[in-house]
XYZ file of C-alpha atoms in Angstrom:
421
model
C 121.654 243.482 148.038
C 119.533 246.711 146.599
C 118.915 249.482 148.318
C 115.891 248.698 151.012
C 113.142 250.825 150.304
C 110.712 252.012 152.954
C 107.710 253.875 153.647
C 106.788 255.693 157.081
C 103.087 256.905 157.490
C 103.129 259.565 159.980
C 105.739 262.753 160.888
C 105.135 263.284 164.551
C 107.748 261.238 166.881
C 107.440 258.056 165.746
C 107.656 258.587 162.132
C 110.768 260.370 161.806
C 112.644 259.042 164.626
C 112.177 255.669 162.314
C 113.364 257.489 158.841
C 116.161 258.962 160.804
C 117.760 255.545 162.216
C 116.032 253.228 158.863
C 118.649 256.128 156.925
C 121.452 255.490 158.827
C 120.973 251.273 157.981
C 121.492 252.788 154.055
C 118.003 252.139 153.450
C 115.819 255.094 151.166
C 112.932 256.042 153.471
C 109.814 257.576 152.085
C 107.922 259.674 154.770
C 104.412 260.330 154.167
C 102.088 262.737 156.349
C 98.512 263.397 155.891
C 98.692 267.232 157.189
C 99.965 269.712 154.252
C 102.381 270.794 156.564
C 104.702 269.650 159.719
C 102.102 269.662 163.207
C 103.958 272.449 165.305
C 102.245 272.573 168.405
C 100.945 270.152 170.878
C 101.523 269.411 174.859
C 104.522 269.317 176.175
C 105.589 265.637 176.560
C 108.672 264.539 178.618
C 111.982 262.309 177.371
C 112.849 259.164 179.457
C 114.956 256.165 180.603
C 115.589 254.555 176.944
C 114.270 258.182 175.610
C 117.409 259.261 177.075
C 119.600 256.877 175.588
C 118.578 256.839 172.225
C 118.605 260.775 172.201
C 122.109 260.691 173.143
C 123.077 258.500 170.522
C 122.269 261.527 167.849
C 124.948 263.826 167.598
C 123.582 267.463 168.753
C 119.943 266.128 169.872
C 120.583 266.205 173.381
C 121.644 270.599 172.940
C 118.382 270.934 170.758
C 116.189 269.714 172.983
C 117.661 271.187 175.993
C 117.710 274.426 174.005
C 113.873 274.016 173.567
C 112.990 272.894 177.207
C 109.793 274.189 178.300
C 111.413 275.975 180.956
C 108.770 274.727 183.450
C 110.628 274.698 187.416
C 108.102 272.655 188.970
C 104.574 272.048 189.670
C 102.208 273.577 192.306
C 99.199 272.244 193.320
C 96.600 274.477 194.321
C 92.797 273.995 195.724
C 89.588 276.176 194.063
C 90.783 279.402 195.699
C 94.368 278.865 195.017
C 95.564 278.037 197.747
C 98.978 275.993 197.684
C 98.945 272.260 198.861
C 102.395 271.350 197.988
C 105.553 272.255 194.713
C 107.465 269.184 193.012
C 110.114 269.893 191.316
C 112.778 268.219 188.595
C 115.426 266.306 190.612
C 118.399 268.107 188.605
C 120.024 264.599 187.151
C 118.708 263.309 183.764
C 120.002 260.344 184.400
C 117.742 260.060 187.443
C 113.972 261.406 186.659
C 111.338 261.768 189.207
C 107.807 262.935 188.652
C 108.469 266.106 186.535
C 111.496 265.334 183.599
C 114.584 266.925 182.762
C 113.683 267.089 179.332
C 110.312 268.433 179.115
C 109.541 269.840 175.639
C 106.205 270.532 173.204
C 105.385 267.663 171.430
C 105.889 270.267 168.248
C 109.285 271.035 168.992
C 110.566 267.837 169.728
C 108.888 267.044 165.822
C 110.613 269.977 164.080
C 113.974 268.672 166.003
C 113.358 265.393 164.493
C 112.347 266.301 161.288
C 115.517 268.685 160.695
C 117.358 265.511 161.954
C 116.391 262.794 159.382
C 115.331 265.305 156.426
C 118.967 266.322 156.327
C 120.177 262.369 154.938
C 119.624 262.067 151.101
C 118.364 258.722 151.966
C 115.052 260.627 153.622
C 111.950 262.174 151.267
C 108.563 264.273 153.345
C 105.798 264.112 151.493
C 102.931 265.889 153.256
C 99.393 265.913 152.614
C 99.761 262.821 151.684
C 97.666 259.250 153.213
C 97.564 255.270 151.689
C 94.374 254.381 149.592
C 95.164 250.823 149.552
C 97.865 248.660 150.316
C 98.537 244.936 148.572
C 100.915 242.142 150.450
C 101.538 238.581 148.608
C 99.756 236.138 150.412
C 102.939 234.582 151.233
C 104.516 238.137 152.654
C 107.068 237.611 150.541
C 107.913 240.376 148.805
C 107.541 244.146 148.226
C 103.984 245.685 149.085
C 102.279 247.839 146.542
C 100.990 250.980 147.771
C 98.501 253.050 146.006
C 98.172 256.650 147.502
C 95.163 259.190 147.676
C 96.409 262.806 146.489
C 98.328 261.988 143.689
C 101.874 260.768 144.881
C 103.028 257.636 142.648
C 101.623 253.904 143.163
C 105.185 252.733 144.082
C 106.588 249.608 145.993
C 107.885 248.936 149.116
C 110.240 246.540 151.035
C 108.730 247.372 154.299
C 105.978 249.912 155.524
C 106.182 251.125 158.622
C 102.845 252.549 160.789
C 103.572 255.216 162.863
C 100.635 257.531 162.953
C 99.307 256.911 166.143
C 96.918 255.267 168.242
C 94.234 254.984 166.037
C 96.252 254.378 163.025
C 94.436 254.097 160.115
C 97.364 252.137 158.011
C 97.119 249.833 161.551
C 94.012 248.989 159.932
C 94.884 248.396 156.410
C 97.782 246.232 157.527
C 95.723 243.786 160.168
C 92.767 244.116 158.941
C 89.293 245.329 160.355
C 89.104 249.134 162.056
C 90.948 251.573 163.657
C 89.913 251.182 167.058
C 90.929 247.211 166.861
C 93.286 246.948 169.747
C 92.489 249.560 171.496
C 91.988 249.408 174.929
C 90.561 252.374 176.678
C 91.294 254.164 180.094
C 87.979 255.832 180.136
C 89.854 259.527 179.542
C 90.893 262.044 177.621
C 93.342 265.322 177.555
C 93.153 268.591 175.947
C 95.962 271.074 174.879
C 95.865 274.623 173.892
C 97.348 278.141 174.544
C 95.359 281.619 176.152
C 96.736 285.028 175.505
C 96.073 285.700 179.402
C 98.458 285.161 181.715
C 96.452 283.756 184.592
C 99.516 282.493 187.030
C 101.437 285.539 187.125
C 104.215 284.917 185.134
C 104.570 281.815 187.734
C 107.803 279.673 186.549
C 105.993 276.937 187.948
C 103.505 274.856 186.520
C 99.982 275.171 188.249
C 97.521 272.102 188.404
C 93.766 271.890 189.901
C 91.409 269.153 190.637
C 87.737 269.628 190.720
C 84.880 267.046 191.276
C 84.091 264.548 188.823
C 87.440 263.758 187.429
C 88.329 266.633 185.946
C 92.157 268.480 185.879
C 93.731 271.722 184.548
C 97.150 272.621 184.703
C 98.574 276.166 183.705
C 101.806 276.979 182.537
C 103.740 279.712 180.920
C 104.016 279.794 177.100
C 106.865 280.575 175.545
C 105.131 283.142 172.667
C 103.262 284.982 175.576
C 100.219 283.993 177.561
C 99.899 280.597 179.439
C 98.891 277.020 177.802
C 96.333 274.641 179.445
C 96.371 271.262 179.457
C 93.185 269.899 180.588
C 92.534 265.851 181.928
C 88.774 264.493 182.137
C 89.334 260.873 184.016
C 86.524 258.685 184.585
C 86.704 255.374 186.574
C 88.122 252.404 184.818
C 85.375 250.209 185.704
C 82.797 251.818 183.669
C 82.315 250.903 179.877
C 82.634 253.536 177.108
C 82.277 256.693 179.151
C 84.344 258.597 176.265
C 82.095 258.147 173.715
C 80.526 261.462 174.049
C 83.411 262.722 173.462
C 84.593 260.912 170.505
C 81.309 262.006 169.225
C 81.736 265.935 170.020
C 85.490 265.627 168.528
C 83.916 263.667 165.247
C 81.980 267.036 164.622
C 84.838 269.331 164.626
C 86.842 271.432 166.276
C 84.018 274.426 167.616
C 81.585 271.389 168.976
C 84.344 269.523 170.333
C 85.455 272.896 172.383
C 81.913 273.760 173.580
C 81.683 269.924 174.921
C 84.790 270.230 177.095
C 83.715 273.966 178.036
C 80.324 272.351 179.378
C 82.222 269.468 180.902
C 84.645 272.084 182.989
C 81.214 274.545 183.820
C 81.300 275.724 188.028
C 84.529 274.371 188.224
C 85.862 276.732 190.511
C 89.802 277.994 190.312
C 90.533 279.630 187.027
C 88.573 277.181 184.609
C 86.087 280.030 183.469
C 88.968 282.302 182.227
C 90.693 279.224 181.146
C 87.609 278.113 178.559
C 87.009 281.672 177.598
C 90.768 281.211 176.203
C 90.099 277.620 175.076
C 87.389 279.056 172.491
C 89.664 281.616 171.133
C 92.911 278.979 170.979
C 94.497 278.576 167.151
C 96.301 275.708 168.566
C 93.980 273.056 170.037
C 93.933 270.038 169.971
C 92.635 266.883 171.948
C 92.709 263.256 172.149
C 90.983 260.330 173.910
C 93.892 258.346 175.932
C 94.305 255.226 175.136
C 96.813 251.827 175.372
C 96.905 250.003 172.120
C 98.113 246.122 172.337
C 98.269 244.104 169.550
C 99.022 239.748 169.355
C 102.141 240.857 167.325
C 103.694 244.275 165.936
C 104.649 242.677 162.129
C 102.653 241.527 159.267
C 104.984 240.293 156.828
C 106.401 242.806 155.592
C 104.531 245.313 157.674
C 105.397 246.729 160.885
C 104.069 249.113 163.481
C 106.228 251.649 165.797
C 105.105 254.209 168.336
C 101.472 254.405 169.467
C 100.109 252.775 166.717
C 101.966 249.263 168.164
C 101.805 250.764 171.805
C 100.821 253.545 173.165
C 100.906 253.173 176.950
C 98.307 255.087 178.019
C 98.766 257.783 181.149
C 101.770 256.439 181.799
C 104.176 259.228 180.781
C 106.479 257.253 178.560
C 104.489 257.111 175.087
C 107.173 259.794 173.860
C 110.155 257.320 175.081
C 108.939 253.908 173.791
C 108.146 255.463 170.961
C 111.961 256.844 170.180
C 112.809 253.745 171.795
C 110.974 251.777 169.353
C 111.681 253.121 166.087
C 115.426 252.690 167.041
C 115.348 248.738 167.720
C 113.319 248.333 164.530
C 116.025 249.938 162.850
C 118.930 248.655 164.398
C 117.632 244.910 164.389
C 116.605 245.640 160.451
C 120.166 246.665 159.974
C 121.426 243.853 162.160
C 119.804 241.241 160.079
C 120.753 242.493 156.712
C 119.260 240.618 153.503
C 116.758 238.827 155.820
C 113.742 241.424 156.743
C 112.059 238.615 158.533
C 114.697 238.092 161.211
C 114.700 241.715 161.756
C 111.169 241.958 162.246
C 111.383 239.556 164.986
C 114.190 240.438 166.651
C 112.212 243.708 166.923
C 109.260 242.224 168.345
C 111.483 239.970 170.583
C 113.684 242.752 172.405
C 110.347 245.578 172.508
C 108.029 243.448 173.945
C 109.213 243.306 177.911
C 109.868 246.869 177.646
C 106.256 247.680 175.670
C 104.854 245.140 178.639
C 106.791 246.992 181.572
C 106.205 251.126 180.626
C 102.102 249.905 179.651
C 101.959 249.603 183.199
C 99.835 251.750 184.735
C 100.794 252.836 188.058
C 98.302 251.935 190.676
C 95.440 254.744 191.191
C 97.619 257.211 189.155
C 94.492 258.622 187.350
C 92.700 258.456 191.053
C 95.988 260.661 191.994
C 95.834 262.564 189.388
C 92.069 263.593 189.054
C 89.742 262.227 191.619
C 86.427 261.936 191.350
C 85.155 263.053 195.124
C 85.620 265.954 197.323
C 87.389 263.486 199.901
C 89.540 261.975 196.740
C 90.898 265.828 196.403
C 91.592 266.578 200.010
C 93.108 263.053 200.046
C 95.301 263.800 197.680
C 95.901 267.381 197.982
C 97.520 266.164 201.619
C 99.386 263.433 200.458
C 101.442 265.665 197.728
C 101.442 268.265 200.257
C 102.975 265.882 202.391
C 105.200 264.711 199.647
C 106.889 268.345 199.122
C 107.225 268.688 202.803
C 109.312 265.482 203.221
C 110.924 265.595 199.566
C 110.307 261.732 199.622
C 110.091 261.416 195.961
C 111.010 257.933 195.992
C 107.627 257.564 197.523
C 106.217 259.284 194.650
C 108.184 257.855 191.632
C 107.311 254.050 192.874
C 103.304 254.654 193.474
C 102.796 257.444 190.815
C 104.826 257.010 187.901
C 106.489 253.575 187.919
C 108.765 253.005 184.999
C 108.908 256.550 183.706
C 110.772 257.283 186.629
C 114.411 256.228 187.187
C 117.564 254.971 185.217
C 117.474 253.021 181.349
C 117.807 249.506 183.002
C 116.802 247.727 179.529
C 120.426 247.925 178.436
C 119.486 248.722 174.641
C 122.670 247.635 171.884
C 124.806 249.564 170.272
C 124.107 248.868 167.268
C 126.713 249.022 163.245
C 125.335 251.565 161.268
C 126.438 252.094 157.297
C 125.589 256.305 156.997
């Protein structure tokens, strides 16, 4: 059989943990990324359970990303004059998580690690600045799709095309048909990320987060380059309809509106949120993104396939980062299992992702309540339980109420699968 020729849309997790395994089942993957230039920064996002297994499966992952670690000890929670309710830390086995991860590392990093990864096999070609204008499947999905592009690359065709460029992928769209938010589900919040030259924890190893009224959290950490970043949480009860769309509205208007909504959204506060959106105006590196769980009847198309966020993205769950390594190494593996029959490989993709996409979707009970209440009460609450928590070191507590299956051992038993490079 020829040479199986693929393209990827996207070069964030997703994308090129696909090209790198796709490579090693001798296929010729074709990455494609609509930035000019590899996304660098981003909030740190944590490794787990399968995460962990499929990392360790690359030779020399595991020491890059170890070498990158955000170097985080902990978290402190504090109330609006600082004061300290309670400090979780890591549980020092990988093999054993709790609520902060042994392999904590900038989304950006983790990319770079991944691109160096699959860029260096022959059988992987970047192409950035690059999106799909149109995309055309036989009506009988058999056969290659054509793919015209929209800055010039070649019309070409592919044996499969593989979605990985996010949540709201737009190739989601061309593939199923009808918009970008089809299949989206929301959870009513969103997160910001970005980095302030002031140091406002001093020089703290530990990781500082604050709850104010209304649903809103900040947490403060150290950056590496100097400075501290912020990652900021705005949480809104699930039972009310659409409450993000002001802010998918600020973010459609750019970057300097979108900032000057969340600034107004974090006014009085209290803690360090004023210095913290003084910073936020003068950030190079934001960025920030509605949170959502996307859950579709099936992941394939014919002979189109989705991986990552754009098939499942769980949400405030903490394992978007893990099902999506975890994905894009079944779809490989089962593609290389079922050799000269694509179909059977698509399903047996579907068929051994779907209980794990069903159990890490799950969304711990009241973890954004936890996490950013909406009531003075809801913070004292809470503030008292984790406080509580650190006194008692009863983490067990924690991982089963807080943070379900991102928590614990890889008990999903992935294959081992032949590979052919």
């Amino acid at each position: 059989m020829s040479q199986l020729r693929v393209l990827v849309v996207g070069a964030s997790i997703a994308g090129p943990m696909a090209a790198y395994w796709l490579a090693k089942t001798g296929a010729r993957v074709t990455v494609i990324e609509r930035f000019p230039t590899l996304r660098t920064n981003g909030q740190s996002i944590d490794i787990r359970t399968t995460g962990v297994t499929v990392m360790r499966k690359i030779s020399g992952m595991e020491a890059a990303v170890r070498a990158k670690r955000t170097q985080i000890e902990g978290l402190r929670f504090v109330g609006n004059v600082g004061q300290i309710y309670g400090t979780i830390r890591a549980t020092g086995n990988p093999d054993q998580q709790s609520l902060l991860s042994e392999y904590e590392i900038f989304r950006g990093d983790l990319a770079k690690i991944l691109y160096d990864l699959s860029e260096a096999n022959e059988n992987v070609q970047y192409v950035f600045g690059e999106q799909i204008a149109s995309m055309q499947q036989k009506e009988d999905d058999n056969g290659p799709v054509k793919v015209e592009f929209a800055n010039g690359f070649p019309t070409s065709e592919y044996d499969l095309v593989v979605a990985g460029d996010g949540a709201t992928s737009r190739t989601r769209a061309m593939g199923f048909g009808g918009n970008a938010r089809d299949h989206i589900d929301p959870v009513n919040s969103w997160a910001a990320y970005f980095s302030i030259k002031q140091d406002l924890i001093d020089a703290s190893k530990l990781g500082h987060g604050y709850t104010a009224t209304g649903g809103r959290f900040l947490a403060i950490g150290q950056d590496p380059a100097g400075g501290n970043t912020v990652n900021l949480m705005g949480v809104q009860p699930r039972d009310k309809r659409d409450v993000t769309l002001p802010f998918r509205e600020a973010m459609k208007q750019g970057e300097e509106p979108l900032k000057r909504f969340i600034a107004q959204h974090y006014q009085g506060a209290g803690w360090k949120t004023e210095q913290a959106m003084a910073g936020m105006m003068d950030s190079s590196n934001f960025y920030a993104s509605e949170m959502v769980q996307v859950r579709v009847p099936s992941l394939h198309k014919g002979r189109f396939v989705l991986v990552g966020d754009a098939g499942y993205a769980p949400g405030p769950t903490g394992t978007g980062t893990t099902l999506a390594m975890t994905g894009a190494y079944v779809l490989a593996g089962e593609v290389g299992k079922h050799k000269g029959d694509l179909a059977a490989g698509l399903r047996g993709y579907e068929e051994r992702m779907k209980p794990i996409i069903k159990d890490m979707q799950k969304i711990p009970p009241m973890v954004l309540s936890i996490m950013a209440p909406q009531t003075s009460w809801g913070i004292w609450l809470r503030n008292n339980i984790f406080a509580f928590i650190a006194w008692t070191n009863v983490l067990e507590f924690a991982q089963r109420h807080f943070m379900g299956s991102a928590t614990g051992t890889d008990k999903y038993g992935l294959p081992d699968y032949d590979w052919v490079a």
